[in-house]
XYZ file of C-alpha atoms in Angstrom:
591
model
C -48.026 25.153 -20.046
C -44.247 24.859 -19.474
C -42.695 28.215 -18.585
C -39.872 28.991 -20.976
C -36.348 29.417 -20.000
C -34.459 31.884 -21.930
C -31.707 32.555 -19.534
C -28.147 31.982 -21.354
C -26.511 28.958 -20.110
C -23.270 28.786 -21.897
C -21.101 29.661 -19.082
C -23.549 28.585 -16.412
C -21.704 26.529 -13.857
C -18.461 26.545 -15.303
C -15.850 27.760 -12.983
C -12.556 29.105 -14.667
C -9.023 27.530 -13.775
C -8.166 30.759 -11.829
C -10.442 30.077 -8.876
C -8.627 26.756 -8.309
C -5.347 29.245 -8.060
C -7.160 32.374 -6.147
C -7.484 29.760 -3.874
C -4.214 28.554 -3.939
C -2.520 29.459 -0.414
C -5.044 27.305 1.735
C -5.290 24.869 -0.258
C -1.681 24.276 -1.342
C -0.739 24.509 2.527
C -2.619 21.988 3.739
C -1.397 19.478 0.661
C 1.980 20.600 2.344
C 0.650 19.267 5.225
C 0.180 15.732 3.887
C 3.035 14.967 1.428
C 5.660 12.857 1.815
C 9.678 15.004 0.963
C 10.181 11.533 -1.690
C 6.333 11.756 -2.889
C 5.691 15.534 -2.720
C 6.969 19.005 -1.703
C 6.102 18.946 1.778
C 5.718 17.060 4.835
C 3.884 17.719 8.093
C 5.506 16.080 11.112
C 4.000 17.237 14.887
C 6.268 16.190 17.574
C 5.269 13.294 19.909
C 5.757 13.879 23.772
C 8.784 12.632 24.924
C 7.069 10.372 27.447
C 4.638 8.897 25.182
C 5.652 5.254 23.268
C 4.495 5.539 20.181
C 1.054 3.688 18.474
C 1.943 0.997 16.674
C -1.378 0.156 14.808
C -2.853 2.258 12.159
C -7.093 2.275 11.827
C -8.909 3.551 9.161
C -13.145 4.122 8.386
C -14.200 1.994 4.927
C -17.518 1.417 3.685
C -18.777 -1.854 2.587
C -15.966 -4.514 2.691
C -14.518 -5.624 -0.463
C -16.460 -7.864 -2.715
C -13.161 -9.481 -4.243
C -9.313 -9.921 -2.675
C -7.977 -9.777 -6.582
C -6.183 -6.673 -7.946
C -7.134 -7.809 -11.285
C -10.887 -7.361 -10.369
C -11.032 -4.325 -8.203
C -14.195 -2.424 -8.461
C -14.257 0.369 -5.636
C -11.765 2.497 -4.400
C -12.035 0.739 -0.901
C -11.011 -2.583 -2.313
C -7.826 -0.530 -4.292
C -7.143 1.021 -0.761
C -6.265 -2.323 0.926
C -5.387 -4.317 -1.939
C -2.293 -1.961 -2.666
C -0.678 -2.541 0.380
C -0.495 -5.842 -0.219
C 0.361 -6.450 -3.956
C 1.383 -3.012 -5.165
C 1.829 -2.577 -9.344
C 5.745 -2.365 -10.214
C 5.374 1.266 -10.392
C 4.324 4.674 -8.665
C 4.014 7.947 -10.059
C 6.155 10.955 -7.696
C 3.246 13.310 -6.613
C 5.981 16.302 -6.428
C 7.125 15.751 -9.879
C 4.832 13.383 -11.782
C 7.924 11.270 -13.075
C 7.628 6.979 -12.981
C 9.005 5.829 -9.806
C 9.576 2.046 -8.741
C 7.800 -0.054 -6.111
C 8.903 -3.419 -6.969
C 10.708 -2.500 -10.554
C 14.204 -0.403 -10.521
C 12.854 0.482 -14.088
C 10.428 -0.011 -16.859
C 11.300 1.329 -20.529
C 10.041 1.319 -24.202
C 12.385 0.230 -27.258
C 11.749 3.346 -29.975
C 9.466 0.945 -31.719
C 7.520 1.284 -28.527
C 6.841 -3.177 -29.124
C 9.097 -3.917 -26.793
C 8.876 -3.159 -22.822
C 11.678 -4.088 -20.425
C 11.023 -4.389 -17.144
C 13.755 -4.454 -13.889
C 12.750 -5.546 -10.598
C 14.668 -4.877 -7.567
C 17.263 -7.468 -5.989
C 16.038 -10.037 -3.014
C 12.373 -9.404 -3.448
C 10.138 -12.053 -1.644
C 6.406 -12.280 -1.785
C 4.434 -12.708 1.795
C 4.570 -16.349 1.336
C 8.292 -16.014 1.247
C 9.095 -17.299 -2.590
C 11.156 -14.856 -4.812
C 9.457 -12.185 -7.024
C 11.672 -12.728 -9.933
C 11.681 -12.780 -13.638
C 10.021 -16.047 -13.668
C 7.233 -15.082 -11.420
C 6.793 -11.434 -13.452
C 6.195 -13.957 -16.042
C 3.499 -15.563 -14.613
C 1.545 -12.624 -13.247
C 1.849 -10.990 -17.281
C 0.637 -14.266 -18.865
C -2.581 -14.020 -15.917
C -3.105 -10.439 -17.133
C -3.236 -10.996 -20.946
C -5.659 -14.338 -20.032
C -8.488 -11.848 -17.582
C -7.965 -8.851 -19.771
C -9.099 -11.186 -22.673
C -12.031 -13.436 -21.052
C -14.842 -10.874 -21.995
C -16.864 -13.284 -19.843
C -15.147 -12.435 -16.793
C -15.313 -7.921 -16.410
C -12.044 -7.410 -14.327
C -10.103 -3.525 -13.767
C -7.864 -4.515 -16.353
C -9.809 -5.076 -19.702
C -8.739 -2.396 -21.176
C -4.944 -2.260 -20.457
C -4.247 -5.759 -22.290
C -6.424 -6.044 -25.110
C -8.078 -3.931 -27.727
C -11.537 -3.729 -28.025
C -12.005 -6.301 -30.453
C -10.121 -8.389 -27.442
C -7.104 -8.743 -29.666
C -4.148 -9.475 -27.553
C -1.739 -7.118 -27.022
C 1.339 -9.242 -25.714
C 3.142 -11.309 -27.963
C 5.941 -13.364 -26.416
C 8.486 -13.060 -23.238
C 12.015 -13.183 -22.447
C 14.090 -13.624 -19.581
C 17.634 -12.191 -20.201
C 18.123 -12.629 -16.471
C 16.828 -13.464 -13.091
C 15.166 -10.581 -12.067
C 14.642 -8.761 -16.016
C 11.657 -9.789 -17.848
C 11.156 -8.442 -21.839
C 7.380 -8.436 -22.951
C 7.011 -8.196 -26.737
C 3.817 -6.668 -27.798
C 2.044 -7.530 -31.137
C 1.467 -3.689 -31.646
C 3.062 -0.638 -30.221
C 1.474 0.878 -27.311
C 3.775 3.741 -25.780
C 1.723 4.639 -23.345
C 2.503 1.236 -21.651
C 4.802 2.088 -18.287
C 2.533 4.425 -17.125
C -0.099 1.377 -17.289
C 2.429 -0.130 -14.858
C 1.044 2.010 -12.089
C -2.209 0.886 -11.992
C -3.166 -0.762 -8.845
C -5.006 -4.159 -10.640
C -1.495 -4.929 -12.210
C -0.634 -5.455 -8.569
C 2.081 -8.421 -8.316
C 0.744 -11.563 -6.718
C 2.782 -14.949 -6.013
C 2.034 -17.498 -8.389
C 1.457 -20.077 -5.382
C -1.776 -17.792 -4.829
C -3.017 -18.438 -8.231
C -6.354 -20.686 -8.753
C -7.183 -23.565 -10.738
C -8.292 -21.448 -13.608
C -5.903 -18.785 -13.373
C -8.650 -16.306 -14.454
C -10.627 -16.942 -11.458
C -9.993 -13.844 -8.817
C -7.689 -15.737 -6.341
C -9.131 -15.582 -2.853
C -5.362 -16.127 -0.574
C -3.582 -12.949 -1.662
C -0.195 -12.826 -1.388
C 1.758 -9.679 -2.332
C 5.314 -8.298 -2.028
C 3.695 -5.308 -0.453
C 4.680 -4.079 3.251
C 1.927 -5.646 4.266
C -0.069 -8.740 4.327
C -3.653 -9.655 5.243
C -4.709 -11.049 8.646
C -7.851 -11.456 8.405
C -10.810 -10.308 6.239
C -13.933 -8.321 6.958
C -17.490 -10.038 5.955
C -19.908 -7.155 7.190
C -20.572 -3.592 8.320
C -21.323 -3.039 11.540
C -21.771 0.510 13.566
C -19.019 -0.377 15.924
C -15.499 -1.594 15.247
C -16.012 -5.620 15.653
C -13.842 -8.524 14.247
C -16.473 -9.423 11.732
C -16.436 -5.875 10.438
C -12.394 -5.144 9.967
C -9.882 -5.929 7.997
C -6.332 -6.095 9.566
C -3.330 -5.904 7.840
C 0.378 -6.513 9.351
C 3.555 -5.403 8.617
C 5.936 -7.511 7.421
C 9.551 -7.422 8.905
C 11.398 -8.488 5.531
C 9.850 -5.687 3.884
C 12.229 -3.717 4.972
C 15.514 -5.312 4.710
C 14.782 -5.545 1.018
C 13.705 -2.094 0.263
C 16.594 -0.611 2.256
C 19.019 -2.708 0.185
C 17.549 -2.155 -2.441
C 16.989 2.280 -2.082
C 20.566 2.232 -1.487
C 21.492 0.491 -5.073
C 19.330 2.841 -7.197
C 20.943 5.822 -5.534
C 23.541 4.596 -8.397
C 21.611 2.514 -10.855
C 23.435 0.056 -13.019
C 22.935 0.428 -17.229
C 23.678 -3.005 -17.838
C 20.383 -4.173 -18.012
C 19.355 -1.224 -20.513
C 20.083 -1.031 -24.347
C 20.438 1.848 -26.680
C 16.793 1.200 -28.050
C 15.553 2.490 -25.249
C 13.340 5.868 -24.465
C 14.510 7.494 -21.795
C 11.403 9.625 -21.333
C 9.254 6.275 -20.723
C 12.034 4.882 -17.754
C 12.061 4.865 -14.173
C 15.870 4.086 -12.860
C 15.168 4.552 -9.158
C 13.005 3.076 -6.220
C 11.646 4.770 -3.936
C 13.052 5.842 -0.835
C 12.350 2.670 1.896
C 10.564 3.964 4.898
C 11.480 4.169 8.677
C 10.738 0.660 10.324
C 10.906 2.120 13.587
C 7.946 4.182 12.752
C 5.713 1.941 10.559
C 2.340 0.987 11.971
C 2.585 -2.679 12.694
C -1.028 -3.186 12.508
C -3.323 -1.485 9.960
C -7.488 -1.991 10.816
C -9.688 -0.718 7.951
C -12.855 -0.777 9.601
C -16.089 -1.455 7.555
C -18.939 0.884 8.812
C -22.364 2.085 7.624
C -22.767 4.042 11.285
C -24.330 7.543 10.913
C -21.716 8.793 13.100
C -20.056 11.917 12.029
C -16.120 11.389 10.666
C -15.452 14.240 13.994
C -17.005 12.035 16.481
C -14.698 8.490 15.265
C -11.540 10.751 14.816
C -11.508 12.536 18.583
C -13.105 9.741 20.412
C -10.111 8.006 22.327
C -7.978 5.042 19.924
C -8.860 2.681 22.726
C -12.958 3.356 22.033
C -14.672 0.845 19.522
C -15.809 4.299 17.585
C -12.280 5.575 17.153
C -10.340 5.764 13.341
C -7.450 7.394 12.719
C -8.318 8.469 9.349
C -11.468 9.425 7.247
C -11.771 9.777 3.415
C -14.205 11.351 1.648
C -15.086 14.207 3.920
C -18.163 16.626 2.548
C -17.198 20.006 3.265
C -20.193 20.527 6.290
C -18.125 17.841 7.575
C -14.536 19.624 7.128
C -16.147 22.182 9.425
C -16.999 20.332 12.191
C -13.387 18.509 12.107
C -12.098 22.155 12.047
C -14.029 22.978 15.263
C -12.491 19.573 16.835
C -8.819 20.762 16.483
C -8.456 17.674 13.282
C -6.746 18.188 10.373
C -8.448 18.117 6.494
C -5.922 17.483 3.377
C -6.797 18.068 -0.091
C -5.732 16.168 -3.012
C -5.167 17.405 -6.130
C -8.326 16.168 -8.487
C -8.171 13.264 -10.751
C -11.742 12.390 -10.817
C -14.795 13.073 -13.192
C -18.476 13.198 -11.459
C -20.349 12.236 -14.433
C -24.320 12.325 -15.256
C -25.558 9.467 -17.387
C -28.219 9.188 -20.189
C -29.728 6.175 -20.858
C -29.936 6.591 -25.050
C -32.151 3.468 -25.254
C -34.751 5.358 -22.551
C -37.624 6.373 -24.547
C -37.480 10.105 -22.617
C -33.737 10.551 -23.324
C -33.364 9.295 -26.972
C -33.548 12.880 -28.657
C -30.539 14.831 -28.444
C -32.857 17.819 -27.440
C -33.802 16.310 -24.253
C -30.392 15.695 -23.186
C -29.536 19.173 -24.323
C -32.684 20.326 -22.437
C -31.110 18.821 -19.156
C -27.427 19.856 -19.451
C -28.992 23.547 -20.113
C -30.370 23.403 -16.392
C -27.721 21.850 -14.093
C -25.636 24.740 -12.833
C -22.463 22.696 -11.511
C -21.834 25.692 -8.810
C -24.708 24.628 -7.366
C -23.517 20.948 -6.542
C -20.613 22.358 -4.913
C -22.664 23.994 -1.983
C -21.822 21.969 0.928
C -20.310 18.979 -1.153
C -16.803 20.141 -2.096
C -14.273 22.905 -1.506
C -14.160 25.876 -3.306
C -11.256 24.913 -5.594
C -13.090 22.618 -6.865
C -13.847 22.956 -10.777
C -16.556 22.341 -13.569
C -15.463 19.313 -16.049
C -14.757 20.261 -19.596
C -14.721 17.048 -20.686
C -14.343 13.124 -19.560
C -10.622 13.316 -17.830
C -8.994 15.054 -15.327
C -7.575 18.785 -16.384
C -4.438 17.839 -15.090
C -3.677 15.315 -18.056
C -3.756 18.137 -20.577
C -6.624 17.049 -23.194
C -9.417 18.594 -22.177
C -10.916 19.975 -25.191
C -12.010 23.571 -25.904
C -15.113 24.910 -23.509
C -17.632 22.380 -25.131
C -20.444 24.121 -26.863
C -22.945 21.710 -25.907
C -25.012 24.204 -23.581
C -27.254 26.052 -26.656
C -29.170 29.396 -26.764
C -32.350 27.848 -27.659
C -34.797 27.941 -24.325
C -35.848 25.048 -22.771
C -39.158 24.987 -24.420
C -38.101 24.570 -27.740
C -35.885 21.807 -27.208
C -38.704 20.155 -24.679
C -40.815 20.334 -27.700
C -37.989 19.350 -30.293
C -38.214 16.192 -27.943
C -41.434 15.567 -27.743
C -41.259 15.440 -24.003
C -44.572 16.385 -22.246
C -43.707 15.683 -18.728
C -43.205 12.299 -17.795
C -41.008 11.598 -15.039
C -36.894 9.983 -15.271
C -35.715 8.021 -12.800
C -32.089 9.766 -11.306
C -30.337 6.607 -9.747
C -27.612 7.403 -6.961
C -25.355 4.893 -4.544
C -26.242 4.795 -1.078
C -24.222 3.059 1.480
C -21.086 4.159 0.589
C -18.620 6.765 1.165
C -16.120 7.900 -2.240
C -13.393 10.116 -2.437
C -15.354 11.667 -5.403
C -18.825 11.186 -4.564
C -18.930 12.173 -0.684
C -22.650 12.444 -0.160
C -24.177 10.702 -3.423
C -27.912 11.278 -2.261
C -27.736 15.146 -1.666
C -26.064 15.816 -5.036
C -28.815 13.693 -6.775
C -31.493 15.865 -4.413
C -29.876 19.097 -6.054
C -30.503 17.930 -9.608
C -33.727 16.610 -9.020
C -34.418 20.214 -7.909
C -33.150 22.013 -10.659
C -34.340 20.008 -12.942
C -37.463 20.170 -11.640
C -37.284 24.194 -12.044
C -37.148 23.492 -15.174
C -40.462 21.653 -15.322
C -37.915 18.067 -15.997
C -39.914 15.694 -14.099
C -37.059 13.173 -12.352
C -37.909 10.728 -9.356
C -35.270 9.977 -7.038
C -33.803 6.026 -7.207
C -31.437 5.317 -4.426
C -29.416 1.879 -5.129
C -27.411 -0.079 -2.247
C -23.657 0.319 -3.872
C -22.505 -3.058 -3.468
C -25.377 -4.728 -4.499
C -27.446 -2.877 -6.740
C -25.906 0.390 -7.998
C -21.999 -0.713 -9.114
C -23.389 -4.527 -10.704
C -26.207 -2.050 -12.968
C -22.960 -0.081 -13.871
C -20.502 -2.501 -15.226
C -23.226 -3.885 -16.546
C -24.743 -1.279 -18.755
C -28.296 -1.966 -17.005
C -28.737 1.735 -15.408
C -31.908 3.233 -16.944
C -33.208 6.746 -16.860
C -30.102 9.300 -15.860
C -27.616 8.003 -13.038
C -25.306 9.840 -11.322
C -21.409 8.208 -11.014
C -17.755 9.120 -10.482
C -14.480 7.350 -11.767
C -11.160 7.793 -10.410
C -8.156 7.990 -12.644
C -6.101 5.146 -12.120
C -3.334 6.350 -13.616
C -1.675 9.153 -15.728
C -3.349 8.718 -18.841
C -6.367 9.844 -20.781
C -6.572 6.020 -21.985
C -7.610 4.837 -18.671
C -11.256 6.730 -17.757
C -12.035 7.157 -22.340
C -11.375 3.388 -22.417
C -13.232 2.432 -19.261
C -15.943 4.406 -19.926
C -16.494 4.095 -23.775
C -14.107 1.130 -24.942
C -13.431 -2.810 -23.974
C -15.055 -5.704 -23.768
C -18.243 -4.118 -20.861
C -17.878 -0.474 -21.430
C -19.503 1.515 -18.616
C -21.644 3.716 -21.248
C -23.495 2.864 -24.584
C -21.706 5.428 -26.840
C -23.309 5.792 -29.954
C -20.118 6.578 -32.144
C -18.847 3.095 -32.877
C -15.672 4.196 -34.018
C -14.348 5.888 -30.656
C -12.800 1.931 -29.249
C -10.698 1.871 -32.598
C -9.495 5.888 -32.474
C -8.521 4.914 -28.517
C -6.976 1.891 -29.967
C -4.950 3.610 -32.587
C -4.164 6.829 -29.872
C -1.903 4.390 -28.054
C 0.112 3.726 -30.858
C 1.058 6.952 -31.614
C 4.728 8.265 -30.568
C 4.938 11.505 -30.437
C 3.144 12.423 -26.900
C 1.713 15.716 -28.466
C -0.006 14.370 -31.002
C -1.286 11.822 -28.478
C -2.667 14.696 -26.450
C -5.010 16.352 -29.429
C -6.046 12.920 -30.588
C -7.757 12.386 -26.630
C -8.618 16.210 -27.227
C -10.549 15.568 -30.467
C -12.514 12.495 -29.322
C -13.666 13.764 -26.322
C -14.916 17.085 -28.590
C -16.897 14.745 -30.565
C -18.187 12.325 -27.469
C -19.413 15.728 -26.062
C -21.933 16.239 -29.115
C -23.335 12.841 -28.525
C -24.019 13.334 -24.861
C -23.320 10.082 -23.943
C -23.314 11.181 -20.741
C -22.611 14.720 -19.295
C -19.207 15.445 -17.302
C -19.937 17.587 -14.043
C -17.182 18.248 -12.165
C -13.506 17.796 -11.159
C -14.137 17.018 -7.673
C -11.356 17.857 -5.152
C -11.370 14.837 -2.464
C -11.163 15.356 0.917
C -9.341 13.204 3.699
C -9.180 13.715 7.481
C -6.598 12.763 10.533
C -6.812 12.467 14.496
C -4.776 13.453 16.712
C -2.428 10.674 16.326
C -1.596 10.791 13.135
C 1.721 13.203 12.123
C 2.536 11.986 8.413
C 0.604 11.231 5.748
C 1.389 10.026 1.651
C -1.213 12.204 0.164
C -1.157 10.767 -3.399
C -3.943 12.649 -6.391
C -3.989 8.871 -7.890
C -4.983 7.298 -4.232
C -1.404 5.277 -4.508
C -0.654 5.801 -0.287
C 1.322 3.289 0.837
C 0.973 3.601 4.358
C 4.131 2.205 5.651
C 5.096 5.804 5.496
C 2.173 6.995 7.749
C 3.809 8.390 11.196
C 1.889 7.897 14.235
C 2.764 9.681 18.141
């Protein structure tokens, strides 16, 4: 007999906003520590000893090595990591104020009809290769985009920025007033569109790097990013070998243009703007250009699957073949023991959803009582134990809090005991399979396996029989994902990629390979429709009200805002801590 559970669970695990701000002084000084004066409010800067020459090269610990060199088809945050150092999108969002900033456009605005988007790129920009990023080029990478986004054949990062969900293009036609300003016409409005301009698969790429097929991900890339690639990693290994890093170097020209270039939008011109124009969706500076005295030359992002703790590779000696100079994704047993080393631990602010999935074809998981059965007995406090610092906070819905449509406390946690809804769905024991990556480290999902162990557990409480399925990342877990393959209940993370509620709803419920297998068909058309809408209010409660009605379908169940977690050696005296993982790290300071 299954012992009833009549506990209430309506609150259980949800943690209120105020412990993120109880918490506030620790947390908020050590993002102080991080953040860069032109990308937040703070900056930390330790003075190197006078008779010390500086480091020039800049190493970091990855997992597996990317699978792809291609913006356009970036899976993982490790592949985003590199990739946007290289080919960075047109845009960046300020961390200190949230406002559009520009990487390689001066500015990127709306007409009112929100159909037309006009975009400015800086003076003098060259791609690695050393041809112009101009107009023309802009051109080229837009008419790529619209071609991926609609091959359904082909999954890429960017299905869901150019196309509907009936893969109806959204761009219509181009113009070129002048040599470095590029109009794009859409068939529909879509005002949400310059924040799209941020995310890191729009990253530029020159033409010359294009393939055959132009929807094939190109395998030479070749940004107009500070950096460019030297050569590629094709394995893990436990030490730092050339088969197992991927080195970046600087490039000298970078900085002659974005000098020139910083000092011009101190003032920036109108000529290129009209009166049609919304000057809330407009970015009319650059960001401020770097030091090039202080740049790491050299930038390693070593690929390692070594069970070596992140302390041990960030106070060994640089010169050792177990040495990094920074870690992401720390667990919080692991902040500890970088605490006890002397090492420094930055937060960022969360924009990332750990989610639970349900399998609604899985015989076990088809009754709405069974998923209600297993939401009712996951306290989300209990993930955080050893996983995540205390700020971190229970999910209300599918997005991040900070973009301001989470809907009202769901009521999907009901006062009906376990029992009854056990019976209700005719489940008499049998056991789930609870599928977790292995293999990999996230900024979200630190230690996959021991938060699937802690749901298996109190699940099992519970009497919900669930059997542990650990899947290689690379290989097995992430293809079953963007596939739609993952049976049983699966435990996954997504990463906003940029300020909008469009990005993780559409990604996760929308496109041509949505990540989950929804059963309201209408929500790809109400997303659809959302982005048409002008008035950014009304925007907001649209997102509001169709995560409210995702949540009664249970889908899947969102867990928690997880608060990610990166650490420094020694070496290392400035860091661009960025919420959206947009860290160009040209700006990193070394002694």
């Amino acid at each position: 007999m299954m012992q009833s559970n009549t506990h209430s669970h309506r609150d259980r695990g949800r943690i209120s906003r105020e412990t993120l701000d109880n918490a506030g002084p620790s947390r908020r000084t050590v993002l102080g520590w991080g953040l860069m004066t032109l990308m937040a409010a703070g900056c930390a800067r330790v003075p190197s000893a006078p008779d010390k020459q500086s480091r020039t090269e800049l190493s970091l610990l990855a997992s597996a090595p990317p699978t792809v060199w291609d913006p356009a088809f970036i899976l993982d945050v490790s592949a985003q990591q590199i990739l946007q150092q290289v080919c960075p999108p047109l845009l960046s969002i300020d961390s200190s104020t949230g406002n559009l900033t520009g990487i390689l456009a001066s500015s990127a605005s709306l007409n009112k009809a929100g159909t037309r988007l006009r975009v400015t790129l800086a003076k003098g920009l060259t791609f690695s290769d050393g041809t112009a990023l101009d107009a023309n080029a802009l051109k080229a990478n837009f008419e790529r985009w619209q071609n991926i986004a609609t091959t359904p054949s082909k999954p890429s990062a960017i299905d869901t920025l150019l196309a509907d969900s009936a893969s109806h293009p959204l761009i219509q036609r181009y113009e070129t007033p002048t040599h470095n300003v590029l109009d794009v016409h859409f068939t529909r409005a879509c005002f949400s569109f310059p924040e799209a301009l941020t995310h890191p698969g729009l990253g530029v790429l020159s033409p010359a790097s294009f393939r055959a097929n132009e929807t094939d991900p190109v395998t030479e890339t070749i940004g107009a990013g500070a950096y460019r690639i030297e050569s590629k990693a094709t394995t893990t290994a436990a030490q730092r070998e050339a088969k197992n890093t991927t080195t970046l170097k600087l490039r000298p020209k970078f900085f002659n243009e974005r000098v020139s270039n910083a000092s011009e939008s101190a003032s920036p011109s109108s000529s290129d703007a009209d009166a049609s124009t919304t000057e809330a969706s407009t970015s009319s500076s650059l960001r401020a250009a770097p030091e090039k005295d202080q740049a790491p030359r050299t930038v390693s992002f070593v690929h390692t699957s070594a069970k070596i703790s992140p302390a041990e590779w960030l106070a060994s000696d640089h010169d050792s073949a177990t040495h990094t100079d920074i870690v992401d994704a720390i667990a919080i047993k692991e902040q500890k023991e970088i605490a006890q080393a002397g090492l420094r631990v930055l937060h960022r602010d969360p924009h990332s959803v750990i989610y639970l999935g349900f399998n609604h074809d899985d015989e076990q998981l088809s009754h709405p009582a069974m998923r209600q059965a297993i939401v009712h007995n996951i306290d989300e406090r209990e993930l955080l134990k050893d996983h995540y610092p205390e700020s971190t906070l229970s999910a209300n819905g599918f997005t991040p809090a900070s973009l301001g449509v989470q809907p009202e406390r769901p009521f999907i946690r009901e006062e009906k005991p376990t029992e009854e809804l056990l019976e209700a769905a005719g489940y008499t024991g049998q056991s789930i399979p609870l599928a977790y990556p292995t293999g990999v480290r996230l900024p979200y999902l630190p230690r996959p396996e021991a938060t699937a162990q802690n749901i298996h557990e109190q699940l099992s409480e519970a009497n919900i029989t669930t059997h542990l399925k650990p899947m290689r990342w690379d290989t097995e877990f992430l293809p079953a994902l963007l596939k739609g393959e993952h049976t049983g209940l699966w435990i996954f993370g997504l990463h906003g990629l940029y300020r909008s509620p469009h990005d993780m709803l559409a990604r996760l419920f929308s496109g041509a390979n949505p990540l989950c297998n929804a059963r309201l068909t209408d929500i790809p058309q109400r997303l659809d429709a959302a982005l048409t809408i002008a008035s950014p209010t009304e925007r907001r409660e649209t997102y509001k009200r169709i995560q409210k009605d995702l949540l009664t379908d249970l889908p899947l169940y969102p867990l928690i805002l997880p608060v990610s977690t990166i650490a420094l050696s020694r070496d290392v005296t400035r860091y661009p801590l960025s919420s959206y993982l947009e860290e160009p790290l040209e700006y990193v300071t070394l002694k």
